[in-house]
Coordinates of C-alpha atoms and ligand atoms in Angstrom, one line a residue:
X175 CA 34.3 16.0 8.1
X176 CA 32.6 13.1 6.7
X177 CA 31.4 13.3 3.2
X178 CA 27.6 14.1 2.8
X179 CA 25.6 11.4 0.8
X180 CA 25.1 12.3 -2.6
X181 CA 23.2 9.1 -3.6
X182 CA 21.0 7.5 -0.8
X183 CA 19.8 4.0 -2.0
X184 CA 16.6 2.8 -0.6
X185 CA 16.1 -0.8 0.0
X186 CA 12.6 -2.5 0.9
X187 CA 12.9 -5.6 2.4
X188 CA 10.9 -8.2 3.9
X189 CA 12.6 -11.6 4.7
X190 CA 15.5 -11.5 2.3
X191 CA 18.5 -12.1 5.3
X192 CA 19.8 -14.0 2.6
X193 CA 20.1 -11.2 -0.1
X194 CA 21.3 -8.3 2.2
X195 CA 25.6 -9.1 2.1
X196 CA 25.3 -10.0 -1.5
X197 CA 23.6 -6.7 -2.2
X198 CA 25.6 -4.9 -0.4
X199 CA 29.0 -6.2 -2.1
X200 CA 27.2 -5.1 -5.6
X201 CA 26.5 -1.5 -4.8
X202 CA 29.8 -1.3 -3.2
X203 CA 31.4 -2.3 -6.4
X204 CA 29.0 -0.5 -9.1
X205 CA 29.0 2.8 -6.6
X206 CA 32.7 3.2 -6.1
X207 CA 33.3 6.9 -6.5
X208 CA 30.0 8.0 -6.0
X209 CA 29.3 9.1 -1.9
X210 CA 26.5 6.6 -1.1
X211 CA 24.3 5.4 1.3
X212 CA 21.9 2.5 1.5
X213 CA 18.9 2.6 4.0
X214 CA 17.5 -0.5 4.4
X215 CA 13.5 -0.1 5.2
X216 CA 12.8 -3.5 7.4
X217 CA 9.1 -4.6 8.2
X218 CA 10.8 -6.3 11.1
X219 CA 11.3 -9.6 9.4
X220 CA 11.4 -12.8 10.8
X221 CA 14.1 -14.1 9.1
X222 CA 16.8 -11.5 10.8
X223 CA 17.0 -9.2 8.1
X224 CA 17.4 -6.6 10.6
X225 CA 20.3 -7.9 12.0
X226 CA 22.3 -9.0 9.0
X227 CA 21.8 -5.3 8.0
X228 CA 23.0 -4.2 11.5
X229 CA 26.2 -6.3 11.4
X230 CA 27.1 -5.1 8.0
X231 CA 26.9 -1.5 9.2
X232 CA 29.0 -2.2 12.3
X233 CA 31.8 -2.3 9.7
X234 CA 30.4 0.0 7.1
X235 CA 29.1 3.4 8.4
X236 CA 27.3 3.4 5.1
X237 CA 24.6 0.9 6.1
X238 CA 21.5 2.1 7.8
X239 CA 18.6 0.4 8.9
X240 CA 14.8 1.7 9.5
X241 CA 12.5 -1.3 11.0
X242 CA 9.3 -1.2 10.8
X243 CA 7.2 -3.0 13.6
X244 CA 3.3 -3.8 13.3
X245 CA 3.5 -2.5 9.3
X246 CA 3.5 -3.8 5.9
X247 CA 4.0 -2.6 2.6
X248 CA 6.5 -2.0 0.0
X249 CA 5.3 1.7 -1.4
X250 CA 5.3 2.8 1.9
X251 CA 8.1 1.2 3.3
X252 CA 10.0 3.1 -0.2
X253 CA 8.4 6.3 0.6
X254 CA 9.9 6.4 4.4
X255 CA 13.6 5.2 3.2
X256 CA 13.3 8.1 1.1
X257 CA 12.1 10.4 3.3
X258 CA 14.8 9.5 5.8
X259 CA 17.5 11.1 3.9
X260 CA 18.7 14.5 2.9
X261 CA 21.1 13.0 0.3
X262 CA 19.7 15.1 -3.0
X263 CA 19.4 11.8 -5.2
X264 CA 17.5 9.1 -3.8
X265 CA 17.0 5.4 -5.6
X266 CA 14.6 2.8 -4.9
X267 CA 15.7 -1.1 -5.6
X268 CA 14.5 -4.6 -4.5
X269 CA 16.5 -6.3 -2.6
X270 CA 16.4 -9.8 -4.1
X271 CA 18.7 -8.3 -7.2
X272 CA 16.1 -8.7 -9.6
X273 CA 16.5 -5.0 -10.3
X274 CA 20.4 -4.5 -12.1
X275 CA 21.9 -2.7 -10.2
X276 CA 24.6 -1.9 -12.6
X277 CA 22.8 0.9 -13.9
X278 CA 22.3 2.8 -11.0
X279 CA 25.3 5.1 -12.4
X280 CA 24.2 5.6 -15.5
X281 CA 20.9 6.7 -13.4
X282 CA 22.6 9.5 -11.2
X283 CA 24.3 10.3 -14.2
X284 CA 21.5 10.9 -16.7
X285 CA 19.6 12.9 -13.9
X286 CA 22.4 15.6 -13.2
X287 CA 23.6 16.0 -16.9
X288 CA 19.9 16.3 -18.2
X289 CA 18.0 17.8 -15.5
X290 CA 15.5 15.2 -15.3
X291 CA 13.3 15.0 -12.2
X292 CA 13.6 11.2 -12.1
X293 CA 14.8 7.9 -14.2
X294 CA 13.1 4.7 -14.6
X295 CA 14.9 1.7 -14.9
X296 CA 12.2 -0.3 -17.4
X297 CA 12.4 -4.1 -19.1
X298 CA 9.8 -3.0 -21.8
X299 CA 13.0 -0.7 -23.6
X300 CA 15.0 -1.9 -26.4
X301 CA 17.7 -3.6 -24.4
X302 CA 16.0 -4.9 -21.7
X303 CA 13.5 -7.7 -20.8
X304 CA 11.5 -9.2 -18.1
X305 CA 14.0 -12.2 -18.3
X306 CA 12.4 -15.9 -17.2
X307 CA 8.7 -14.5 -16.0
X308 CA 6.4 -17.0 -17.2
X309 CA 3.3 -16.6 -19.3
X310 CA 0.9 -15.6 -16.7
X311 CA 2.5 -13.4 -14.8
X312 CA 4.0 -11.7 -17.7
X313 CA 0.3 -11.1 -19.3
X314 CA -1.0 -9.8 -15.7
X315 CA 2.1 -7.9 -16.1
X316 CA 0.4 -6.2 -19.2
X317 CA -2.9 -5.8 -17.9
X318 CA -1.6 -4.3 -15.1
X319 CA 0.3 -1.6 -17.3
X320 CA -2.7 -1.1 -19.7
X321 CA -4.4 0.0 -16.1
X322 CA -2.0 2.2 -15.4
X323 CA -2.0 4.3 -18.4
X324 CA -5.5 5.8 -17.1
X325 CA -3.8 7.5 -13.9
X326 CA -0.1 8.1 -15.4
X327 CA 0.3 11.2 -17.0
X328 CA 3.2 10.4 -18.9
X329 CA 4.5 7.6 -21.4
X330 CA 6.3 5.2 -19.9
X331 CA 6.9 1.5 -20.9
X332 CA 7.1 0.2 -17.8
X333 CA 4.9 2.0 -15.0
X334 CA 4.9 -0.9 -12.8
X335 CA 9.0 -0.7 -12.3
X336 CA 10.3 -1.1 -9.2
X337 CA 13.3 0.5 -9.5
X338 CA 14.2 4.3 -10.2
X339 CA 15.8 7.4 -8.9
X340 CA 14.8 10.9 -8.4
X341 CA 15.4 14.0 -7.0
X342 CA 15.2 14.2 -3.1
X343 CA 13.3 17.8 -4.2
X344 CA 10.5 16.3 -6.1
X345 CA 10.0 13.4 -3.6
X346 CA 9.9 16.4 -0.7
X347 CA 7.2 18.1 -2.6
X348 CA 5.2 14.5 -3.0
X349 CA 5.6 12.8 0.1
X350 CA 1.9 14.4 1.4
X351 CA 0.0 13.5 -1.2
X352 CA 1.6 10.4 -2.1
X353 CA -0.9 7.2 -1.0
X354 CA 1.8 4.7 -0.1
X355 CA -0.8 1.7 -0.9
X356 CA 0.7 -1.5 -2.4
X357 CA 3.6 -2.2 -4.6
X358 CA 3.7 0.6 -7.2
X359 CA 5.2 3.4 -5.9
X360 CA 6.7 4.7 -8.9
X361 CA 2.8 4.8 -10.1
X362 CA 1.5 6.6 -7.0
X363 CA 5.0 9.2 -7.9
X364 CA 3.3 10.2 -11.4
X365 CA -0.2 10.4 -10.0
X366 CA 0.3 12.4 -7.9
X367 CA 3.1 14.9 -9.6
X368 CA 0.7 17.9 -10.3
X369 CA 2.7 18.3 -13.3
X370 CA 4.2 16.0 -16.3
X371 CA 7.5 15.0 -14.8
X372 CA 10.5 15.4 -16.5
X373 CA 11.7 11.7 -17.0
X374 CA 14.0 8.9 -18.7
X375 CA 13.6 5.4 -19.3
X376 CA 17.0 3.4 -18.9
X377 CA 16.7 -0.6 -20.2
X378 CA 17.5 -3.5 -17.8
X379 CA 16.6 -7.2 -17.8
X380 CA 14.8 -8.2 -14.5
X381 CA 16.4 -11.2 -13.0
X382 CA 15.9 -14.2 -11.4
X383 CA 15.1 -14.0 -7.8
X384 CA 18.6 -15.0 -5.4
X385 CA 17.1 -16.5 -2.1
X386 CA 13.8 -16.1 -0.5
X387 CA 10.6 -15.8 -2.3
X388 CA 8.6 -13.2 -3.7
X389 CA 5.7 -11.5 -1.8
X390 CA 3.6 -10.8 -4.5
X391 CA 0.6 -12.6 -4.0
X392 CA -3.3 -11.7 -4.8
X393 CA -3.8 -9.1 -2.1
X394 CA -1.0 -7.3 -3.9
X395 CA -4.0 -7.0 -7.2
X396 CA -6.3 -5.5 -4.4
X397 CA -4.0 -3.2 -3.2
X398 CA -3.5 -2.2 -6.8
X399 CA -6.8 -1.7 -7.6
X400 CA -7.0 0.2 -4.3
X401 CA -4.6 2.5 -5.1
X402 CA -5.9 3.4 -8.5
X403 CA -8.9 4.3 -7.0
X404 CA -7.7 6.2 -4.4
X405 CA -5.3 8.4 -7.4
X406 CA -8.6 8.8 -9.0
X407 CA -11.6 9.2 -6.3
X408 CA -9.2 9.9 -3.5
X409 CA -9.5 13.7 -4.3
X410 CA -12.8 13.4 -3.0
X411 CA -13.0 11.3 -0.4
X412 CA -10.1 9.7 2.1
X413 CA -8.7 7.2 0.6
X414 CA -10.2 4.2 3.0
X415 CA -13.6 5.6 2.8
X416 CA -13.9 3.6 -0.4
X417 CA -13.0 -0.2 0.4
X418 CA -15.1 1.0 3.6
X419 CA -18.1 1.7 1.9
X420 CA -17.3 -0.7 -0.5
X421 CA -16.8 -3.6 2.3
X422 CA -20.4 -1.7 4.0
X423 CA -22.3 -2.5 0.9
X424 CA -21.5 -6.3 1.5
X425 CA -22.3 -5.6 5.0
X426 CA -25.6 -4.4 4.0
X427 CA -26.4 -7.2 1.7
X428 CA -25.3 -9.5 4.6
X429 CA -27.3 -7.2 7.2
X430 CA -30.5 -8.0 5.0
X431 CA -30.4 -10.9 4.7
X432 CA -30.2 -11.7 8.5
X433 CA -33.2 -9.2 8.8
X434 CA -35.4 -11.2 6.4
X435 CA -34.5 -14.4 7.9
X436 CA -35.5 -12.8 11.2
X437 CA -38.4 -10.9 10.2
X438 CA -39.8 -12.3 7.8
X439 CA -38.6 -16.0 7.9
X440 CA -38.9 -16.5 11.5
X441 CA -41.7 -14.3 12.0
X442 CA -39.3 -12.2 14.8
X443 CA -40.0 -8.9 15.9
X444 CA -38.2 -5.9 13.7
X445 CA -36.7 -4.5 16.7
X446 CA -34.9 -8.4 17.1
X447 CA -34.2 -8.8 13.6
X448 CA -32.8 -5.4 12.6
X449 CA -30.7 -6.0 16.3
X450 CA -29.4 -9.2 15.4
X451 CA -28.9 -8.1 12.0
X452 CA -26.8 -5.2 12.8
X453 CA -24.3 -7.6 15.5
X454 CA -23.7 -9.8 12.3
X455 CA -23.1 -7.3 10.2
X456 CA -20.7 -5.6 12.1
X457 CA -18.4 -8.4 12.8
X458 CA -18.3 -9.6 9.3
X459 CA -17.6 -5.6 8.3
X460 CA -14.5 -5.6 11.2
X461 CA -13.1 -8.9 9.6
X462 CA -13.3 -8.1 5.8
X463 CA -12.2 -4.2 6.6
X464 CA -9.1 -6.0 8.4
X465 CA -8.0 -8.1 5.8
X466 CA -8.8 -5.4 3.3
X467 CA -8.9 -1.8 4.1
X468 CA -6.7 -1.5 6.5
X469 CA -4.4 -5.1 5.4
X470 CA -1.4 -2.6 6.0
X471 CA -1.9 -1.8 9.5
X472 CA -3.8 -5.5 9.9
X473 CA -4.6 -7.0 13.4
X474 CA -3.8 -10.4 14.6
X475 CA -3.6 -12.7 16.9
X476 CA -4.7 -11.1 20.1
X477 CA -4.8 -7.8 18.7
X478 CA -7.8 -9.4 16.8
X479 CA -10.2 -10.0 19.5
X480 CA -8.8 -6.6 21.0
X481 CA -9.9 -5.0 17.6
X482 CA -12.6 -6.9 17.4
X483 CA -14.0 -5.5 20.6
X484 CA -13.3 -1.9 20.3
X485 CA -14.7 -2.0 17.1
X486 CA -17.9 -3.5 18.5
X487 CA -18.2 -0.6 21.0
X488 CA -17.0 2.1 18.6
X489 CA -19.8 1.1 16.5
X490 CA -22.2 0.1 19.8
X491 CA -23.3 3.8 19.5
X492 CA -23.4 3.9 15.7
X493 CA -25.3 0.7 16.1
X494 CA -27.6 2.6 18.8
X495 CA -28.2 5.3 16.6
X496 CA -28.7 3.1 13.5
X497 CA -31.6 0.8 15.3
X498 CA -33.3 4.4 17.0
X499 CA -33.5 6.0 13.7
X500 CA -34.8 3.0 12.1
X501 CA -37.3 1.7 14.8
X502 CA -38.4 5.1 14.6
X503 CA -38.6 5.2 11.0
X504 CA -40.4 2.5 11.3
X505 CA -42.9 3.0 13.1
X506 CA -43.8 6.4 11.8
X507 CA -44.2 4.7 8.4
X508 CA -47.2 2.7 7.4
X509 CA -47.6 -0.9 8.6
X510 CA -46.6 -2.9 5.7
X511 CA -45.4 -2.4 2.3
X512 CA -41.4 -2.2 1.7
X513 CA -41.1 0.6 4.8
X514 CA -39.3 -1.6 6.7
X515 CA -36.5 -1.9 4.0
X516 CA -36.4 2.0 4.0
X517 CA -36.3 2.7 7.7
X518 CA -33.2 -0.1 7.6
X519 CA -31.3 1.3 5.4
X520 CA -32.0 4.9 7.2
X521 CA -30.6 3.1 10.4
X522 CA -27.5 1.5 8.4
X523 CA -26.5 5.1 6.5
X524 CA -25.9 7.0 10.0
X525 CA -24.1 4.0 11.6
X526 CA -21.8 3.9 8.5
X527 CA -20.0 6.7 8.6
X528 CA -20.1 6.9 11.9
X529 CA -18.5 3.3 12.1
X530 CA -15.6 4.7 9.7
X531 CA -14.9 7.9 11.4
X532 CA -14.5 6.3 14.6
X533 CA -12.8 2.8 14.2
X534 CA -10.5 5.1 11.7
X535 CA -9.0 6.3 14.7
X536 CA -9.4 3.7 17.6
X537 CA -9.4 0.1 16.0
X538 CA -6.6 0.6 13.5
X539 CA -4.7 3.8 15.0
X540 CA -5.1 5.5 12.0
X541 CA -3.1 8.3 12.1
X542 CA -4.7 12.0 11.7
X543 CA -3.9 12.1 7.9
X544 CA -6.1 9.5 5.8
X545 CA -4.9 6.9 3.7
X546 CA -1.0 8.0 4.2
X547 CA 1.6 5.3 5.1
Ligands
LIG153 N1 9.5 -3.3 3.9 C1 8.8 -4.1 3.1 N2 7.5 -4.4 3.4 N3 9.4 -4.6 1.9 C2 8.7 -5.4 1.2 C3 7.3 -5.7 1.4 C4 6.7 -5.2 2.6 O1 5.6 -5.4 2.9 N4 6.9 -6.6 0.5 C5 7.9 -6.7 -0.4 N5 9.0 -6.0 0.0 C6 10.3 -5.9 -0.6 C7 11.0 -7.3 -0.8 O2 11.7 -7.7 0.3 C8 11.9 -7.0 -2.0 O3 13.1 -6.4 -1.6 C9 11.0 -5.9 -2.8 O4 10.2 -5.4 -1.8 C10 10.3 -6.6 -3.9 O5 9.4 -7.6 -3.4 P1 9.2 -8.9 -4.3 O6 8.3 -9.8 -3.5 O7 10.5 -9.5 -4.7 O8 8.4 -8.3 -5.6 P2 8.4 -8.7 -7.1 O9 9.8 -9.2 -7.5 O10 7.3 -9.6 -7.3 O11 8.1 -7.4 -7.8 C11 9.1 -6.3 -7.8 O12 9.6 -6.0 -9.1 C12 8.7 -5.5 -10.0 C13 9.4 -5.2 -11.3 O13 10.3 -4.1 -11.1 C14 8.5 -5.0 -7.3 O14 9.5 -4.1 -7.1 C15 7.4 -4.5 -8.1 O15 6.9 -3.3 -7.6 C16 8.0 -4.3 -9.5 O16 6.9 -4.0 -10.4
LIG154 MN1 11.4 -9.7 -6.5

C-alpha cells in the first residue's frame, strides 16, 4: 500500500518554470520523514511551468499538477490546491522561495502537539524580517496590515502572509464561504472562520525572489480592497454586485453626460439622447467591469468582442426596459423642470440589475455560486 499524505503542500504558481526543480529539491530535503505531497496549482503559464512540474513527477509520484486554463488568481488558485487533497494537514507556499521553507516542520509540528487549527509563518515576529523590501513597498506593506485589522478577528502580526498550514478540517468547513479574491488568502481564512481560530505565529525572514518576477502589481490593491469589501458587505449582497454597482455609478455619470450633450447641448430629441446615452454607457460598463469585476475570469482577445457582444444583447433588453420606463416616465411627468433626470435614472435602475444578473451568467460564465473561485 502506498502511504497516505499526511502533509499536502500547496504551490501557486504563475510563470516560475525556473523555480519549480529548485523547490522541489528543498521540500524534499526539509520534509524527509514526513509523507508529503506537493500540488502545484498552474494558471497554465506560458513559461512551461506545467511541464517542468510534469517531468518532475514522472520520477516522483509525489508531484502533482492542477492547471488552470482561462483563470487567474493566487487565493483561489490556494484554495483549489487545497481542496484537492484529503491529506489532514495542508500548507500554502510561494513558489519563488521567498517563503522559508525550512519551517514547514516546525509548522506540522506545532499544529499536532498544540491542537491549533492553523500556523502562520510571519516576518513581523521576533526572529524574522521582511529581508531586502524596500521602503515603499514595505510601508504599503503596513497600510495594508493596519486594513486588515478591521476584518481579522484575531491578532496576528502578519495577516498579509503568504505562507501557513492548517488543518484540512477547518479548510473543508471554509471552502463555501471563503471569497477566493486576490492575494490574501490567509485574510479571506480568518474572515470568514465564524469563530476565533486557534492559531500560532512562527518567525521567518522573507527572501529574495530566485528567478521570474513578482506579479504583484496595482490591480492586486483592487483586488484587496475588493475582497475586504466583499468580507464586510458581502453578507448582504454577492460579492460582484459591488464593483458592479460601483463600476454602474461611473456608468451613470458617463450616461449623463452623453444625455446632456444630446439633449440639451445638441438640442436632440430625449428618446435619441437617452438611446445613445445608454449604447455608451454600456460599452464603457462591459470594459471597466472586465478589467475589474470580473479581472479573474477576464476576456481577451477575441473573447473580447465575443463578450462584448453578448453583453450588448444581454443588456439589449435591460436597455429596452430602461429607455420604456423612462420615455414613459417622461412623458407622464411635466414638460420641463429636472423630470427628465428622474425618469433617466428610473430607466438606468431597472436596466442595472438586470444587466448584472444576466451578464453574471452569460458574459463571464459565472458559475451558479457568486463571487467564489
Ligand atoms: N496560480 C496562480 N495564479 N499563482 C499565482 C498567481 C495567479 O494568478 N499570481 C501569483 N501567483 C503565485 C506566484 O507564481 C508565486 O508562486 C506566488 O503566487 C506569489 O506570487 P508573487 O508575485 O511572488 O507575490 P509576492 O512575492 O509579491 O507576495 C507573496 O508573498 C507575500 C508575503 O508572504 C504573496 O504570497 C503574498 O500574498 C504575501 O503577502
Ligand atoms: Mn514572491
Amino acid at each position: 500500500m502506498i502511504e497516505t499524505p499526511a502533509l499536502a503542500v500547496v504551490v501557486p504558481t504563475f510563470n516560475e518554470a525556473g523555480n519549480v526543480v529548485e523547490l522541489l529539491t528543498r521540500l524534499r530535503a526539509v520534509l524527509d520523514g514526513i509523507a508529503w505531497e506537493v500540488i502545484f496549482v498552474d494558471d497554465d503559464s506560458a513559461d512551461g511551468t506545467g511541464q517542468v512540474v510534469c517531468r518532475e513527477a514522472q520520477t516522483d509520484g509525489r508531484v502533482r499538477l492542477i492547471r488552470r486554463i482561462g483563470r487567474r488568481g493566487l487565493a483561489s488558485a490556494g484554495i483549489e490546491g487545497m481542496l484537492a487533497t484529503c491529506a489532514p494537514f495542508v500548507a500554502v507556499i510561494d513558489a519563488d522561495l521567498q517563503h522559508d521553507e525550512r519551517i514547514l516542520p516546525e509548522m506540522l509540528r506545532m499544529l499536532r502537539a498544540e491542537d491549533l487549527d492553523i500556523v502562520v509563518a510571519s516576518r513581523h515576529l521576533a526572529g524574522g524580517g521582511i529581508g531586502d523590501w524596500g521602503r515603499e513597498r514595505a510601508w504599503a506593506s503596513r497600510i495594508a496590515t493596519k486594513l486588515a485589522r478591521t476584518v481579522l478577528k484575531a491578532d496576528l502580526t502578519d495577516p498579509m502572509s503568504g505562507f501557513f498550514m492548517l488543518r484540512r478540517d477547518l479548510l473543508a468547513e471554509l471552502a463555501g464561504d471563503l471569497s477566493g479574491i486576490g492575494f490574501k488568502l490567509l485574510l479571506d481564512i480568518f474572515a470568514t472562520a465564524p469563530r476565533p481560530l486557534r492559531c500560532r505565529e512562527l518567525p521567518y525572514t522573507f527572501r529574495l525572489r530566485m528567478a521570474g518576477e513578482s506579479k504583484l502589481d496595482a490591480m492586486v490593491v483592487w483586488e484587496y480592497l475588493y475582497m475586504l469589501l466583499d468580507k464586510s458587505l458581502g453578507r448582504y449582497v454577492p460579492v460582484r454586485f459591488i464593483p458592479f454597482a460601483l463600476v454602474g455609478g461611473l456608468g451613470v455619470l458617463v450616461h449623463m453626460v452623453v444625455l446632456w450633450l444630446i439633449f440639451i447641448g445638441m438640442a436632440g430629441g430625449f428618446v435619441l439622447g437617452q438611446t445613445i446615452a445608454t449604447l455608451v454607457a454600456m460599452t464603457f460598463n462591459f470594459f471597466v467591469n472586465n478589467l475589474l469585476t470580473y479581472r479573474d475570469r477576464r476576456l481577451r482577445g477575441w473573447q473580447l468582442l465575443r463578450g462584448w457582444i453578448s453583453f450588448t444583447l444581454a443588456c439589449g433588453l435591460g436597455a429596452v426596459a430602461n429607455v420604456g420606463i423612462a420615455t414613459y416616465l417622461f412623458h407622464s411627468t411635466p414638460a420641463g423642470g429636472g423630470w427628465w433626470v428622474l425618469s433617466a435614472v428610473a430607466g438606468i435602475l431597472v436596466g442595472a440589475v438586470w444587466n448584472y444578473a444576466v451578464t453574471a451568467v452569460y458574459t463571464w460564465n459565472q458559475p451558479r455560486r457568486m463571487g467564489r473561485i
